[in-house]
JSON list of C-alpha atoms in Angstrom, two decimals:
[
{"chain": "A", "resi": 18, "resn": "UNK", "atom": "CA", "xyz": [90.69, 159.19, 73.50]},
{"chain": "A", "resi": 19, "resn": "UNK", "atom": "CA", "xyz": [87.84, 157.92, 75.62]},
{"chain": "A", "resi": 20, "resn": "UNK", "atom": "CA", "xyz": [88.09, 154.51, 74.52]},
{"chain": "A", "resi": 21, "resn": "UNK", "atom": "CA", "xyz": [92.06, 155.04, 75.36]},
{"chain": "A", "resi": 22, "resn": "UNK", "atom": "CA", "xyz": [91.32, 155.62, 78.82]},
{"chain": "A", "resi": 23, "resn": "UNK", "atom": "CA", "xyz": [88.68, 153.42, 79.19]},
{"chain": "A", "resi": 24, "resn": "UNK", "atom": "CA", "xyz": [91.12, 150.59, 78.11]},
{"chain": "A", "resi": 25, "resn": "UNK", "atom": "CA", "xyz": [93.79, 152.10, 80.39]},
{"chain": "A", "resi": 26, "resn": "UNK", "atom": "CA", "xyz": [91.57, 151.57, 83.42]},
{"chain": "A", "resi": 27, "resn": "UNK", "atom": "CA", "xyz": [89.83, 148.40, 82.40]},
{"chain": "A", "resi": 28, "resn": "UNK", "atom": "CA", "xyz": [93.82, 147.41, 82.50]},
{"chain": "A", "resi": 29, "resn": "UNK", "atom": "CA", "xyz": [94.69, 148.64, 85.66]},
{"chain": "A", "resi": 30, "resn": "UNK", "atom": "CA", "xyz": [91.49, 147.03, 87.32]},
{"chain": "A", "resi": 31, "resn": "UNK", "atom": "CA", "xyz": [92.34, 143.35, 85.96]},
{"chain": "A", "resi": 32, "resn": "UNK", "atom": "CA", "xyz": [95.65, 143.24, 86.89]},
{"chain": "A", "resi": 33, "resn": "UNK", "atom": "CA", "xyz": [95.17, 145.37, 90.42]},
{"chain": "A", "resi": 34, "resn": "UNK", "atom": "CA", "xyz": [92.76, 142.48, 91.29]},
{"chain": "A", "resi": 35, "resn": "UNK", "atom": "CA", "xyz": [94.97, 139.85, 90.17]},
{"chain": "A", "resi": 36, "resn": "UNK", "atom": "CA", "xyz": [97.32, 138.71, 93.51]},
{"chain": "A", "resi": 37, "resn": "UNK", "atom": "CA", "xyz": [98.43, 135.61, 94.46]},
{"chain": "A", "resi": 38, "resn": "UNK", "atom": "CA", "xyz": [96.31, 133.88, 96.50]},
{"chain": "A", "resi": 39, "resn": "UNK", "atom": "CA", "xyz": [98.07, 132.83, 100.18]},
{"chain": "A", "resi": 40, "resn": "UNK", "atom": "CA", "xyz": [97.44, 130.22, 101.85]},
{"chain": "A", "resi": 41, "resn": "UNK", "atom": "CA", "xyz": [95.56, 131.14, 105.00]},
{"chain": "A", "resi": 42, "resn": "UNK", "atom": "CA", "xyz": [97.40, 130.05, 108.40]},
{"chain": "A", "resi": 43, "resn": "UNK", "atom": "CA", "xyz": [95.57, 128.02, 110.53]},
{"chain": "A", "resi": 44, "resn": "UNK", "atom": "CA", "xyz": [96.17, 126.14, 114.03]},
{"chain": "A", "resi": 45, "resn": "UNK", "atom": "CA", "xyz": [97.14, 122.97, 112.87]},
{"chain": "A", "resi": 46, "resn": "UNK", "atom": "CA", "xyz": [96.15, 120.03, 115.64]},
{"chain": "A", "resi": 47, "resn": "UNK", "atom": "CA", "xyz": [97.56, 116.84, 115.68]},
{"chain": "A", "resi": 48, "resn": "UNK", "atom": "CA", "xyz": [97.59, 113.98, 118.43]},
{"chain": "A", "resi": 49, "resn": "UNK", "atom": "CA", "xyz": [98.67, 110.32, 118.45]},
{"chain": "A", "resi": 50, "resn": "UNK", "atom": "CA", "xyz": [98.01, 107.39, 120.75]},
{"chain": "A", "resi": 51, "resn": "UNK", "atom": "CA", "xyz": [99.77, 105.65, 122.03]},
{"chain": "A", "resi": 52, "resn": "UNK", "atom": "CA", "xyz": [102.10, 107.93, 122.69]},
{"chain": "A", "resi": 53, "resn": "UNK", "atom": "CA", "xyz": [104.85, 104.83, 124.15]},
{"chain": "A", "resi": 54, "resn": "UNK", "atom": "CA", "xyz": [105.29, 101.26, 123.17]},
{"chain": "A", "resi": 55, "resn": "UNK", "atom": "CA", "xyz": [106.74, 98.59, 125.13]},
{"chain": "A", "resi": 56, "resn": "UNK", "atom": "CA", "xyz": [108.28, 96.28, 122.37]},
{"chain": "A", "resi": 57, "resn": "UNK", "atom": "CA", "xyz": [108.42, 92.70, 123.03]},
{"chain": "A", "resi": 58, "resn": "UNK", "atom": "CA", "xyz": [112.03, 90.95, 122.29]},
{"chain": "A", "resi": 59, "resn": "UNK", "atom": "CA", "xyz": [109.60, 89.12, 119.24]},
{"chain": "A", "resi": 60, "resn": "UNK", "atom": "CA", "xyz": [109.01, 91.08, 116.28]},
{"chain": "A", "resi": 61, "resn": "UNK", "atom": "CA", "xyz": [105.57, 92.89, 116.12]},
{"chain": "A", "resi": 62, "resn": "UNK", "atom": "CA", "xyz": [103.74, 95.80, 115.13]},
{"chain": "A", "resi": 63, "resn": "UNK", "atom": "CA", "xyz": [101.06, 98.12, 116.89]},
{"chain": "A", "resi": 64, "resn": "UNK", "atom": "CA", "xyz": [98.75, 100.86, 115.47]},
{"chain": "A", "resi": 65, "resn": "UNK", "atom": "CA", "xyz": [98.98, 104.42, 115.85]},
{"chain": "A", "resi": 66, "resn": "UNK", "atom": "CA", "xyz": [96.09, 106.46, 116.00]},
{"chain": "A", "resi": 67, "resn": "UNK", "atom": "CA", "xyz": [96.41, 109.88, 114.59]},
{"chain": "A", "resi": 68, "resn": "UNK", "atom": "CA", "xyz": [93.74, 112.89, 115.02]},
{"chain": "A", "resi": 69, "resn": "UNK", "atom": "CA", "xyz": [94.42, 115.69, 112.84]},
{"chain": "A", "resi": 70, "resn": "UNK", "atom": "CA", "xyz": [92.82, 118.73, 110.96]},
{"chain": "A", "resi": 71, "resn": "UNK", "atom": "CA", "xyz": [95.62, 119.16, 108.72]},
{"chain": "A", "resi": 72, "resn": "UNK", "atom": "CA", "xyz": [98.62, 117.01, 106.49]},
{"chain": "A", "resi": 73, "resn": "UNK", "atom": "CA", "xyz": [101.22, 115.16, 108.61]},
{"chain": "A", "resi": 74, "resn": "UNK", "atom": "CA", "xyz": [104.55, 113.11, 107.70]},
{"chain": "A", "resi": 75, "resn": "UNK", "atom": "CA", "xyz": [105.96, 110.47, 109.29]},
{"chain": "A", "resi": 76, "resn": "UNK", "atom": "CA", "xyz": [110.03, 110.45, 110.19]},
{"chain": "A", "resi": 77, "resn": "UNK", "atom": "CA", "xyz": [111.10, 107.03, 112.14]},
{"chain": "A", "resi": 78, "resn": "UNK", "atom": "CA", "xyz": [113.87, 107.40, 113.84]},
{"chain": "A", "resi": 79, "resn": "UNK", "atom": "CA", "xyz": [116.16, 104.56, 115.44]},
{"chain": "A", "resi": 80, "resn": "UNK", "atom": "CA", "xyz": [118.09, 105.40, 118.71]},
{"chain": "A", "resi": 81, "resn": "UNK", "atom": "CA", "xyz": [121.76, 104.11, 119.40]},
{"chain": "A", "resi": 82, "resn": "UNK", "atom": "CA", "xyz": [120.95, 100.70, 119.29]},
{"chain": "A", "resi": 83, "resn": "UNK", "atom": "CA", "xyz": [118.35, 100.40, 116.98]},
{"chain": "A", "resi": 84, "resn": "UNK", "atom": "CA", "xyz": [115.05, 98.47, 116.93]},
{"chain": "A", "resi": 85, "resn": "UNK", "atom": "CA", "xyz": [115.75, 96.31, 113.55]},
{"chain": "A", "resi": 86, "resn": "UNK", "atom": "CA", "xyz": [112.98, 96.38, 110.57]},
{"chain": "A", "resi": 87, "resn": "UNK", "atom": "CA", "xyz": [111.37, 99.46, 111.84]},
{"chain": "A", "resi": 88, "resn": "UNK", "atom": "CA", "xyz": [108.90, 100.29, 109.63]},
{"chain": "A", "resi": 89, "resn": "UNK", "atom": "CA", "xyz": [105.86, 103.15, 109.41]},
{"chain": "A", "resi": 90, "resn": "UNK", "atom": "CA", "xyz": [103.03, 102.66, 106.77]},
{"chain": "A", "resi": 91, "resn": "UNK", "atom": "CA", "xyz": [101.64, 104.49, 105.70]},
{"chain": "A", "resi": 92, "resn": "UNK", "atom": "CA", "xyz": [104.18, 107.79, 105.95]},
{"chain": "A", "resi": 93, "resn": "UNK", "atom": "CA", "xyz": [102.16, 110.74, 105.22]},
{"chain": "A", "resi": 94, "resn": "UNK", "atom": "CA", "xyz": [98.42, 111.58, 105.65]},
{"chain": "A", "resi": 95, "resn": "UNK", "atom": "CA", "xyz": [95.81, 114.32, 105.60]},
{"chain": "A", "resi": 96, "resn": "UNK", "atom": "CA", "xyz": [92.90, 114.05, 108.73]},
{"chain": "A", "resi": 97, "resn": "UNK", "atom": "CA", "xyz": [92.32, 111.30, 110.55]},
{"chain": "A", "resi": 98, "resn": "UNK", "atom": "CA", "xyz": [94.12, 108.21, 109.96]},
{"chain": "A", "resi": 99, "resn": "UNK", "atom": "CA", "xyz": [96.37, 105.00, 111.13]},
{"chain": "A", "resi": 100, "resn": "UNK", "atom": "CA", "xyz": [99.59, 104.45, 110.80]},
{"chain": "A", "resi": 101, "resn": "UNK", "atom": "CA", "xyz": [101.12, 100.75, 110.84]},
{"chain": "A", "resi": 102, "resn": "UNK", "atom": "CA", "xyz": [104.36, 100.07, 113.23]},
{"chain": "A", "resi": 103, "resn": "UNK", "atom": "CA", "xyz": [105.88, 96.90, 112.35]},
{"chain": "A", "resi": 104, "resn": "UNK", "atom": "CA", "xyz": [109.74, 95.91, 114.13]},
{"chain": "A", "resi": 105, "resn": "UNK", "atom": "CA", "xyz": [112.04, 93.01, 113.71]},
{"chain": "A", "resi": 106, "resn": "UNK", "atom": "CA", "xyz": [112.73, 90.97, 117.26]},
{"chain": "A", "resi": 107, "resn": "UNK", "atom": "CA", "xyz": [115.72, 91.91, 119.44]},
{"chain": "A", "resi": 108, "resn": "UNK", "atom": "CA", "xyz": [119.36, 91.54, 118.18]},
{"chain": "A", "resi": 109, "resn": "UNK", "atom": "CA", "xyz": [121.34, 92.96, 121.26]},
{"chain": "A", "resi": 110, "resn": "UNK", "atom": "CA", "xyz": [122.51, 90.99, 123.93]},
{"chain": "A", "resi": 111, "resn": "UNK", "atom": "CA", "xyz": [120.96, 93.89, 125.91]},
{"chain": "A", "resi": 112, "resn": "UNK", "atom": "CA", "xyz": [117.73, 94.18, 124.09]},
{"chain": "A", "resi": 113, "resn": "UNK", "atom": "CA", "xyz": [116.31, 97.08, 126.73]},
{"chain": "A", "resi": 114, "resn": "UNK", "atom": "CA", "xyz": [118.83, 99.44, 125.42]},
{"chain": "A", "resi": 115, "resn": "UNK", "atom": "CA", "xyz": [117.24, 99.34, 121.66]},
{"chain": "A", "resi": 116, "resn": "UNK", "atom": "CA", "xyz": [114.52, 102.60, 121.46]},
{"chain": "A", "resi": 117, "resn": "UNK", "atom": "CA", "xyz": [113.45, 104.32, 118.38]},
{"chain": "A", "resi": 118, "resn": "UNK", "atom": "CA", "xyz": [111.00, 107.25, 118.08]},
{"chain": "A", "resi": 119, "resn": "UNK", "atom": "CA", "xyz": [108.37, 107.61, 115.45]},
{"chain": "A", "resi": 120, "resn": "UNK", "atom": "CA", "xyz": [108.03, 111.42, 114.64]},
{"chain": "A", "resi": 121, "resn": "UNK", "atom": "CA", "xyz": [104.69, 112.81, 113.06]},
{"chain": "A", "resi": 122, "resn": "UNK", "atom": "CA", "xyz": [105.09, 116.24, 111.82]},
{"chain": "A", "resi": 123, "resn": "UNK", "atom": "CA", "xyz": [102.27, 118.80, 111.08]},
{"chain": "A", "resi": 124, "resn": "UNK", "atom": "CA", "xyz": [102.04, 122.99, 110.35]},
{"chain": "A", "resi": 125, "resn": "UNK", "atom": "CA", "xyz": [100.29, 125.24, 112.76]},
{"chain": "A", "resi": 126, "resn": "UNK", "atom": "CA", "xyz": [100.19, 128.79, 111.79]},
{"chain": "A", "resi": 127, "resn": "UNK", "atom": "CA", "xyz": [102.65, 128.32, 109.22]},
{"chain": "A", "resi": 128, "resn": "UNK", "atom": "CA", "xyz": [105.37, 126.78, 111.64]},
{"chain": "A", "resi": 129, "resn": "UNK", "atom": "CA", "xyz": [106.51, 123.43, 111.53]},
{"chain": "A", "resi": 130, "resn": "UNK", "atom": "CA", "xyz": [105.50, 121.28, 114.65]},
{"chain": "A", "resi": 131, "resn": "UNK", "atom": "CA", "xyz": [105.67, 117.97, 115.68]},
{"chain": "A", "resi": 132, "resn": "UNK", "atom": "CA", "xyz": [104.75, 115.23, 118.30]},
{"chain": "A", "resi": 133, "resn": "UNK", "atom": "CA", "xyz": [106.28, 111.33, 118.44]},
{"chain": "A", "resi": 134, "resn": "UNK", "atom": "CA", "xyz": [105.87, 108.18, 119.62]},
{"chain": "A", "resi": 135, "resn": "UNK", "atom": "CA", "xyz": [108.19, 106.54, 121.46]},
{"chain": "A", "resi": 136, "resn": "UNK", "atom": "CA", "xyz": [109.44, 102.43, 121.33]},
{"chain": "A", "resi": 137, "resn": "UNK", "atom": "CA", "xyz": [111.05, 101.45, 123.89]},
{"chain": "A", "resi": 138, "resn": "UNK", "atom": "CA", "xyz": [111.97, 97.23, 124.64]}
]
């Protein structure tokens, strides 16, 4: 009977202990610069520089009239890093109309954030 309860506890102490471990919230920080670009009517690209102390994603996002061959590389990081703009050259007869806005989102405390850059002709 002793061993019985013995068991019985021993059991009751493994699995008591045994939780899932949750991810502790933090303040996630995250900055970019530049925070604007002033696109030439070429094509081009720029660097931007991002300064983080957690995992970000990167979300382009073309306005009404588009900036053509927008691209982001690389589109996710961790930390520190540089991400690579590249854009096509103007197509509009209007070329200052075409924007697009390059969104970098991060967690902080468990909430989803974000900041952008902004590309502008």
């Amino acid at each position: 009977m002793k061993k019985l309860f013995f068991v019985v506890i021993l059991a009751l102490a493994v699995f008591s202990g045994c939780k899932k471990d949750e991810p502790e919230a933090v303040e996630g920080v995250l900055t970019v610069s530049p925070t604007v670009w002033y696109a030439t009517n070429n094509s081009g690209q720029f660097y931007v520089d991002v300064e983080s102390n957690t995992d970000w994603t990167v979300y382009p996002d073309n306005g009404f009239y588009p900036i053509q061959s927008l691209n982001a590389s690389p589109l996710s990081g961790s930390g520190n890093g540089s991400v690579k703009i590249e854009y096509g050259a103007a197509s509009y007869p209007t070329p200052d109309l075409e924007s697009a806005t390059i969104y970098f989102k991060y967690k902080s405390f468990g909430v989803d954030k974000s900041t952008s850059v902004k590309i502008d002709r």
